[in-house]
N, CA, C and O atoms as a GROMACS GRO file, in nm:
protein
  384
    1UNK      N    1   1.142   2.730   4.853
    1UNK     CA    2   1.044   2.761   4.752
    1UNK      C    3   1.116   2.815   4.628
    1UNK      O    4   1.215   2.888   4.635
    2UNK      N    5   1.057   2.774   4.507
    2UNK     CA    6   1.140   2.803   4.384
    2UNK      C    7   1.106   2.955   4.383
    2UNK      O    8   1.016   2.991   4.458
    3UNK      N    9   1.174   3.056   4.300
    3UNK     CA   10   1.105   3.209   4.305
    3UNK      C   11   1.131   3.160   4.117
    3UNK      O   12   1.214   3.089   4.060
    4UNK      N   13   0.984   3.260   4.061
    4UNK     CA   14   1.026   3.304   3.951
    4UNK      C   15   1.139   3.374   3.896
    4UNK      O   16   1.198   3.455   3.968
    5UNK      N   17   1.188   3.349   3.746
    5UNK     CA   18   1.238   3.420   3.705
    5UNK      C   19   1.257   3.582   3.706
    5UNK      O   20   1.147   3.622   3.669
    6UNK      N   21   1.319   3.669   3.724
    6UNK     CA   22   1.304   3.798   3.744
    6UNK      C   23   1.267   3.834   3.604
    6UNK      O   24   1.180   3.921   3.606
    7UNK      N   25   1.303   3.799   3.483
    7UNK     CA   26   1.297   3.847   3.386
    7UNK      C   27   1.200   3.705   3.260
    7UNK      O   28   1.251   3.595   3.282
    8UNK      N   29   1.131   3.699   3.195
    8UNK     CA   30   1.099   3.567   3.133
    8UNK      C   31   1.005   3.643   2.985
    8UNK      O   32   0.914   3.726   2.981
    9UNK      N   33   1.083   3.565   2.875
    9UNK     CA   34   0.980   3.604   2.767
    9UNK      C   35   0.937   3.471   2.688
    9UNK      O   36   1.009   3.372   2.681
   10UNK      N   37   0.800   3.486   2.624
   10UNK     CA   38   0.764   3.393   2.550
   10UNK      C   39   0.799   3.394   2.413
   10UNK      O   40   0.894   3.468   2.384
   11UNK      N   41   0.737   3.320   2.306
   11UNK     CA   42   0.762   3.358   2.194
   11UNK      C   43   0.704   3.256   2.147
   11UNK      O   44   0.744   3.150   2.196
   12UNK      N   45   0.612   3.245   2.059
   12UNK     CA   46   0.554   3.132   1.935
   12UNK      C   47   0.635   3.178   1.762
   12UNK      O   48   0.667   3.276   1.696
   13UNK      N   49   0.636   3.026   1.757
   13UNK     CA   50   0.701   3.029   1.651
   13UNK      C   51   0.638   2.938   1.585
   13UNK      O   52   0.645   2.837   1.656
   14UNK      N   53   0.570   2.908   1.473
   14UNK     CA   54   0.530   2.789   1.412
   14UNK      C   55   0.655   2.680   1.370
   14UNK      O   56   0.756   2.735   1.328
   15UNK      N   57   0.657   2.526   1.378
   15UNK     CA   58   0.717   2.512   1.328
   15UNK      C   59   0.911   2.549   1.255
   15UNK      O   60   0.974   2.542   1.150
   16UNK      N   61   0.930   2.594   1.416
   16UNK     CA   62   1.100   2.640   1.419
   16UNK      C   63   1.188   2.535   1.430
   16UNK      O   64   1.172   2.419   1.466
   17UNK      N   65   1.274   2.591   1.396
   17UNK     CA   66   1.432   2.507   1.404
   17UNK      C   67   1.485   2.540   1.513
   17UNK      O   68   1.454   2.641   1.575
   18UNK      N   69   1.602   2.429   1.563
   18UNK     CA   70   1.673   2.517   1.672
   18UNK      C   71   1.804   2.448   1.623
   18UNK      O   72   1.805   2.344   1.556
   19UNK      N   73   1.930   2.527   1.670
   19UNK     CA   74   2.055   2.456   1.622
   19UNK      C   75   2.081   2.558   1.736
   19UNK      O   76   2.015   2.658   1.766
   20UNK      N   77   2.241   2.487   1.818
   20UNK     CA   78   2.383   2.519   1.891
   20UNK      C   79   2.473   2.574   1.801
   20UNK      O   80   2.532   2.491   1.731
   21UNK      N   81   2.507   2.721   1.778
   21UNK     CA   82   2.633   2.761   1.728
   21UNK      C   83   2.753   2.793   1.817
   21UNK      O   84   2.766   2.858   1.921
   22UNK      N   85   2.849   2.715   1.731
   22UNK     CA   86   2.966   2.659   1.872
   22UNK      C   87   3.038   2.795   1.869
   22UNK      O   88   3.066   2.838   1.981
   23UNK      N   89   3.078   2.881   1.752
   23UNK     CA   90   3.143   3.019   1.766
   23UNK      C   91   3.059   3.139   1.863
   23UNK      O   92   3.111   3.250   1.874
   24UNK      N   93   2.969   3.120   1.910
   24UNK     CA   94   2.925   3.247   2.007
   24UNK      C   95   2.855   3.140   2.134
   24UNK      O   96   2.794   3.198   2.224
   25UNK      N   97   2.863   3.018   2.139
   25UNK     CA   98   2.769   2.976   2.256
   25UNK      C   99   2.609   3.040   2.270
   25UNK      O  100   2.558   3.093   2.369
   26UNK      N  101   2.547   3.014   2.133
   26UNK     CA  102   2.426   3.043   2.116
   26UNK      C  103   2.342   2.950   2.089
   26UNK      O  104   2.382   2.879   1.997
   27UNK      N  105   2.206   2.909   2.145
   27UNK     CA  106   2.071   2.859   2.084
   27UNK      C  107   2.026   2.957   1.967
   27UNK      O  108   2.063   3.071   1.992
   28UNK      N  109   1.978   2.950   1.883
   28UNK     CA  110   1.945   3.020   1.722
   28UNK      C  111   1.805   2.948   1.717
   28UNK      O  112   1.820   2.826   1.723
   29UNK      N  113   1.676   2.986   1.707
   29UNK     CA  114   1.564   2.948   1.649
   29UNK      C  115   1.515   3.021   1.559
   29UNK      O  116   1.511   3.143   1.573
   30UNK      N  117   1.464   2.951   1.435
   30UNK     CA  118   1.429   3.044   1.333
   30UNK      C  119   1.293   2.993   1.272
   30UNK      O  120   1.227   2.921   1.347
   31UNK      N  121   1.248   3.016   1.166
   31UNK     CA  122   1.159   2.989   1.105
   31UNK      C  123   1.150   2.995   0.955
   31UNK      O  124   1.238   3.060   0.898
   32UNK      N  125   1.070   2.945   0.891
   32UNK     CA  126   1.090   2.960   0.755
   32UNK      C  127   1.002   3.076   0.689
   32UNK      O  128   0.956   3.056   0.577
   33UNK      N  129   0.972   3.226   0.772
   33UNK     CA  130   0.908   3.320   0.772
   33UNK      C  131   1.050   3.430   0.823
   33UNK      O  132   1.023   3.526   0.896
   34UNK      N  133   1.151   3.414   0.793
   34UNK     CA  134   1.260   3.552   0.868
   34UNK      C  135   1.264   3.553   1.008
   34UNK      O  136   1.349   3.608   1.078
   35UNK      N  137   1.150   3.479   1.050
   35UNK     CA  138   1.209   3.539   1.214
   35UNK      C  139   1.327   3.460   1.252
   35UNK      O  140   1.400   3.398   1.175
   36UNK      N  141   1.337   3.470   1.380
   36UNK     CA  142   1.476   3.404   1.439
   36UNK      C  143   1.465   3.473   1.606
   36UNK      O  144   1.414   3.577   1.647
   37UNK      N  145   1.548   3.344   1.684
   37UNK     CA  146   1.560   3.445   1.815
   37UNK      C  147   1.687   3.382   1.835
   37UNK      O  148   1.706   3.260   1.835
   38UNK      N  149   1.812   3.513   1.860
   38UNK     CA  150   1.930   3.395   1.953
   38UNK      C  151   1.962   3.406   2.094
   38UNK      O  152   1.971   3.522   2.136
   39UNK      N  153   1.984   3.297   2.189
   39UNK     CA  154   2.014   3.291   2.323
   39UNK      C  155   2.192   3.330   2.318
   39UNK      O  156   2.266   3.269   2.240
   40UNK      N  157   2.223   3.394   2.374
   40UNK     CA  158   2.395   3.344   2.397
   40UNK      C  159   2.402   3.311   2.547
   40UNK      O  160   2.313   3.318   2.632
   41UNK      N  161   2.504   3.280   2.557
   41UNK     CA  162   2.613   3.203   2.705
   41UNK      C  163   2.545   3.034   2.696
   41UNK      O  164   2.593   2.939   2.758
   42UNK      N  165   2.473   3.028   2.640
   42UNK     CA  166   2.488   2.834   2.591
   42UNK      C  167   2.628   2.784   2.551
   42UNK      O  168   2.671   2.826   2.443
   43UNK      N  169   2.693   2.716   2.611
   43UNK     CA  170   2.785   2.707   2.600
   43UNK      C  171   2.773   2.501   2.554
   43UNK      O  172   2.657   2.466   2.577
   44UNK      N  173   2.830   2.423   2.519
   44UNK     CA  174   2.835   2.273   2.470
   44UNK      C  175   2.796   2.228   2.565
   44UNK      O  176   2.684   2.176   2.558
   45UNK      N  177   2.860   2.228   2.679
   45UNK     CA  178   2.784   2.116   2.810
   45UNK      C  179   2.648   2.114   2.800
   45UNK      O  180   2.579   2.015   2.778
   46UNK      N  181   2.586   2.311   2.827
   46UNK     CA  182   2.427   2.332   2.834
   46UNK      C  183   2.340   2.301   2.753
   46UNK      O  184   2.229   2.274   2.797
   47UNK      N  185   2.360   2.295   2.640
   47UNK     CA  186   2.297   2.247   2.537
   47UNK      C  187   2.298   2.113   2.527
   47UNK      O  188   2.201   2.059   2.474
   48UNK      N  189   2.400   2.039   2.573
   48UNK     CA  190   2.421   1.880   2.546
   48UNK      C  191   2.297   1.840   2.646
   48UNK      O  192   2.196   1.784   2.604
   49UNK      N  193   2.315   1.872   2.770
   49UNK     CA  194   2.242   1.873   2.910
   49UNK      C  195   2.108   1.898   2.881
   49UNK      O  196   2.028   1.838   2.952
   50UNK      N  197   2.046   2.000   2.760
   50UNK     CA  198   1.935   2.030   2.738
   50UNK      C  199   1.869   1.872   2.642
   50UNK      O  200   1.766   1.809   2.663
   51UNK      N  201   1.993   1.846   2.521
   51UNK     CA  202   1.904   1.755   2.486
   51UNK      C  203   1.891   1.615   2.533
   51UNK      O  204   1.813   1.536   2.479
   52UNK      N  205   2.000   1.571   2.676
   52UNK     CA  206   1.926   1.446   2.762
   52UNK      C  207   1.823   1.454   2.817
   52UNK      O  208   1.748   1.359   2.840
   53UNK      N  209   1.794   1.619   2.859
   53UNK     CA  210   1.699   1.625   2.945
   53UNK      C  211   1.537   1.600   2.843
   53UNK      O  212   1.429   1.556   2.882
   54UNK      N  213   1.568   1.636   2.744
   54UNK     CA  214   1.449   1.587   2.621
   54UNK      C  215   1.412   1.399   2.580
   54UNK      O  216   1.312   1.329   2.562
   55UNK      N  217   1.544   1.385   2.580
   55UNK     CA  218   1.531   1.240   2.620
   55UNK      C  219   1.546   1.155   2.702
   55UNK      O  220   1.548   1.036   2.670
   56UNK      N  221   1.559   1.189   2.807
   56UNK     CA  222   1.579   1.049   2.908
   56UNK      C  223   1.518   1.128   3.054
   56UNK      O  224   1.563   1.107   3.166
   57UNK      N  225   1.441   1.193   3.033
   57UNK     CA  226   1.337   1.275   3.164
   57UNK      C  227   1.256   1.192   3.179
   57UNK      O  228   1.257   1.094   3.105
   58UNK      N  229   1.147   1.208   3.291
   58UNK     CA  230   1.036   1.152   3.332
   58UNK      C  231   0.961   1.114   3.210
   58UNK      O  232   0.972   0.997   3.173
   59UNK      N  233   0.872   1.210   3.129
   59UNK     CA  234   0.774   1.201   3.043
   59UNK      C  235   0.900   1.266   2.903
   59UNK      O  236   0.923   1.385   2.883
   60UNK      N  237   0.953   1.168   2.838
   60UNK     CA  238   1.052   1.228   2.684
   60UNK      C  239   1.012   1.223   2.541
   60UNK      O  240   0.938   1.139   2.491
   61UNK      N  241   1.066   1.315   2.485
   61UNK     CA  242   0.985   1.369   2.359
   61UNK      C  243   0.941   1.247   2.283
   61UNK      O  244   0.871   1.264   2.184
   62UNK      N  245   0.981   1.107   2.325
   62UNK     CA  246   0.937   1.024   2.200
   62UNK      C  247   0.810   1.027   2.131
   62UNK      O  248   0.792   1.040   2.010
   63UNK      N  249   0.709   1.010   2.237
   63UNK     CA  250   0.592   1.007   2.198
   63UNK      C  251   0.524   1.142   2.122
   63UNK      O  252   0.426   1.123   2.050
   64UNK      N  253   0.558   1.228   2.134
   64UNK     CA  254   0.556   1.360   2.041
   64UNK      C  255   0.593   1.375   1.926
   64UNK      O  256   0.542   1.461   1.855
   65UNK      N  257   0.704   1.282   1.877
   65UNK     CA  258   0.725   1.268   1.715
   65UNK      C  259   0.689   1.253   1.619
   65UNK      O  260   0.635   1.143   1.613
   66UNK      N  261   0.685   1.334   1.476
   66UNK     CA  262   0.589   1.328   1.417
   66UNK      C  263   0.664   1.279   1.254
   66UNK      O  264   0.629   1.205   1.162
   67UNK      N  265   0.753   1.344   1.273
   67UNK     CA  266   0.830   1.339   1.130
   67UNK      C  267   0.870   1.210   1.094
   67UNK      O  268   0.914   1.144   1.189
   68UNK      N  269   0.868   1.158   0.995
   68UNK     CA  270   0.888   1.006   0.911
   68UNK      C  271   1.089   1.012   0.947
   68UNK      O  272   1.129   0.908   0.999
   69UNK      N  273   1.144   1.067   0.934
   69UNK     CA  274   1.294   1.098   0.913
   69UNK      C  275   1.357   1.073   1.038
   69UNK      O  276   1.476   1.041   1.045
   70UNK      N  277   1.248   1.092   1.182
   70UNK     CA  278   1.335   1.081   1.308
   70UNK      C  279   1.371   0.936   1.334
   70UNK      O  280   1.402   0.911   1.451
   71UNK      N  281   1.373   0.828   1.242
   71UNK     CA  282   1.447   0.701   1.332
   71UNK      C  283   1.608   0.732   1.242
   71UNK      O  284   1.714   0.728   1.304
   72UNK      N  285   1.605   0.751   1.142
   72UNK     CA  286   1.744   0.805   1.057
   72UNK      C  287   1.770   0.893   1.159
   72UNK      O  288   1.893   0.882   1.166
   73UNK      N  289   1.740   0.967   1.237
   73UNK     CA  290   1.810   1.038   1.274
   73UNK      C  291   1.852   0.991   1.421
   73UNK      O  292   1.960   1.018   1.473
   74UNK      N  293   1.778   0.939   1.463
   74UNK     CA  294   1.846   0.897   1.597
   74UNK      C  295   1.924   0.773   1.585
   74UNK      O  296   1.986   0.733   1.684
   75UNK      N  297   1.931   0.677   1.420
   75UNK     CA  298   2.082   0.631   1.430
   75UNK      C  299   2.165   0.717   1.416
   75UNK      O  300   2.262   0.708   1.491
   76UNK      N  301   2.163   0.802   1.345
   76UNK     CA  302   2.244   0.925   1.348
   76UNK      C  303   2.332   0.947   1.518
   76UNK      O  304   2.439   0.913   1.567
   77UNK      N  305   2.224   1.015   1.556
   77UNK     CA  306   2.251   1.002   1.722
   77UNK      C  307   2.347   0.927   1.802
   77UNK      O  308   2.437   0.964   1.878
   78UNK      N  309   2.289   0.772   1.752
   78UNK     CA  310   2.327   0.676   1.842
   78UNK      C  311   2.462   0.666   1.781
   78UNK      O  312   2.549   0.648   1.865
   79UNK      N  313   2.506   0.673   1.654
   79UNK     CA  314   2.718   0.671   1.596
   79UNK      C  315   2.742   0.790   1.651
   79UNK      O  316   2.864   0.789   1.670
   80UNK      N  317   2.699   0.893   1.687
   80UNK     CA  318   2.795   0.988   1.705
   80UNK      C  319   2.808   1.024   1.880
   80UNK      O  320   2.891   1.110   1.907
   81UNK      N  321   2.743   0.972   1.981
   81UNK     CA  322   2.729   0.916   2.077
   81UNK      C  323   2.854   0.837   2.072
   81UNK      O  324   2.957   0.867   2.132
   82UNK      N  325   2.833   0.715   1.982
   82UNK     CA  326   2.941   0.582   2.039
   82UNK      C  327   3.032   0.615   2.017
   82UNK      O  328   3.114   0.564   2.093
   83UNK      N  329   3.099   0.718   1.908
   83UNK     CA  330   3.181   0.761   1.856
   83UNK      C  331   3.265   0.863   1.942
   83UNK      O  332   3.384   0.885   1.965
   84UNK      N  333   3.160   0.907   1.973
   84UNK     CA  334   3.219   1.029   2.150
   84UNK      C  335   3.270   0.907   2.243
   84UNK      O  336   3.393   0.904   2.255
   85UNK      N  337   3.221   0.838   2.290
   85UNK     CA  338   3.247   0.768   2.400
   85UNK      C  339   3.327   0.666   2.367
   85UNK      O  340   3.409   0.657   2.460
   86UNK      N  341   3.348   0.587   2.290
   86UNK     CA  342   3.470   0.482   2.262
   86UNK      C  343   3.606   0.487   2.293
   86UNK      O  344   3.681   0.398   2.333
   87UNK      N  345   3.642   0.681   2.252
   87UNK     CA  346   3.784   0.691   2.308
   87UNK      C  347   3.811   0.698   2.454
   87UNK      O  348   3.917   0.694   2.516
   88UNK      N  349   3.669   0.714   2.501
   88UNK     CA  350   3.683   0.788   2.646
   88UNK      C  351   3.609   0.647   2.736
   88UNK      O  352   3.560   0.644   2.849
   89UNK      N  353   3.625   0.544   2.637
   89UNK     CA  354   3.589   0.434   2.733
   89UNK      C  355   3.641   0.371   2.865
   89UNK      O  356   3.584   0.333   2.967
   90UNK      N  357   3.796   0.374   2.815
   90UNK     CA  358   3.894   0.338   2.919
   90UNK      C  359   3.915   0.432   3.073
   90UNK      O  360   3.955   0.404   3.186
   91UNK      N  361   3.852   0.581   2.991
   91UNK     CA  362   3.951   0.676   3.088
   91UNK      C  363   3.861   0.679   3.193
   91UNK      O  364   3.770   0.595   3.192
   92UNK      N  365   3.868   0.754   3.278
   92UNK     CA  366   3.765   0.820   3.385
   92UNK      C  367   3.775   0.960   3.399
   92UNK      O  368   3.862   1.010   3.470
   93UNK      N  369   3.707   1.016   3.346
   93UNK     CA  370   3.662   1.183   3.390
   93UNK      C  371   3.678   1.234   3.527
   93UNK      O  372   3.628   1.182   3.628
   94UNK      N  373   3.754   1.343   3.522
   94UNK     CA  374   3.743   1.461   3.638
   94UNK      C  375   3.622   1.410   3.741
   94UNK      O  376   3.631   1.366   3.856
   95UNK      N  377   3.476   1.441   3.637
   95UNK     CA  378   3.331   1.415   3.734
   95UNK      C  379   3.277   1.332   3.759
   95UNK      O  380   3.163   1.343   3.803
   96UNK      N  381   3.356   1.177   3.736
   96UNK     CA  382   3.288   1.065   3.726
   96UNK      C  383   3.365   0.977   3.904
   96UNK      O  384   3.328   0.865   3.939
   0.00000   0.00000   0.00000
């Protein structure tokens, strides 16, 4: 049986940002009102891991999109993806 979290907070934010800062291993959400919340011990894997799990899960954010700008951005995505993986085409990973 799963147990809850011992500890869990919410938080609404209208309309936040979220960005990975690679110098502290933090999630950063902010708003265009001063607030902000930061996570630390996110470290690159967890965050990477967070945003497959946004796209390629059971039910994924596509259909939730609202902004005119997200197909620019997921070519965006898709070069810097191929761009990761091209050098590492040949090799085989530790976990693979």
């Amino acid at each position: 049986m799963i147990q809850p979290p011992s500890v869990m907070y919410q938080y609404y934010m209208r309309e936040a940002q979220v960005f990975w800062h690679k110098c502290d291993d933090s999630i950063n959400v902010h708003d265009f009102e001063d607030n902000s919340i930061s996570i630390g011990g996110i470290n690159a894997d967890n965050f990477f891991r967070a945003c497959r799990n946004a796209m390629c899960c059971n039910n994924p954010l596509f259909d939730e999109l609202k902004a005119k700008g997200n197909r620019d951005y997921a070519i965006e995505m898709i070069k810097a993806l191929q761009e990761y993986l091209e050098p590492q085409s040949s090799e085989v990973t530790e976990d693979e």
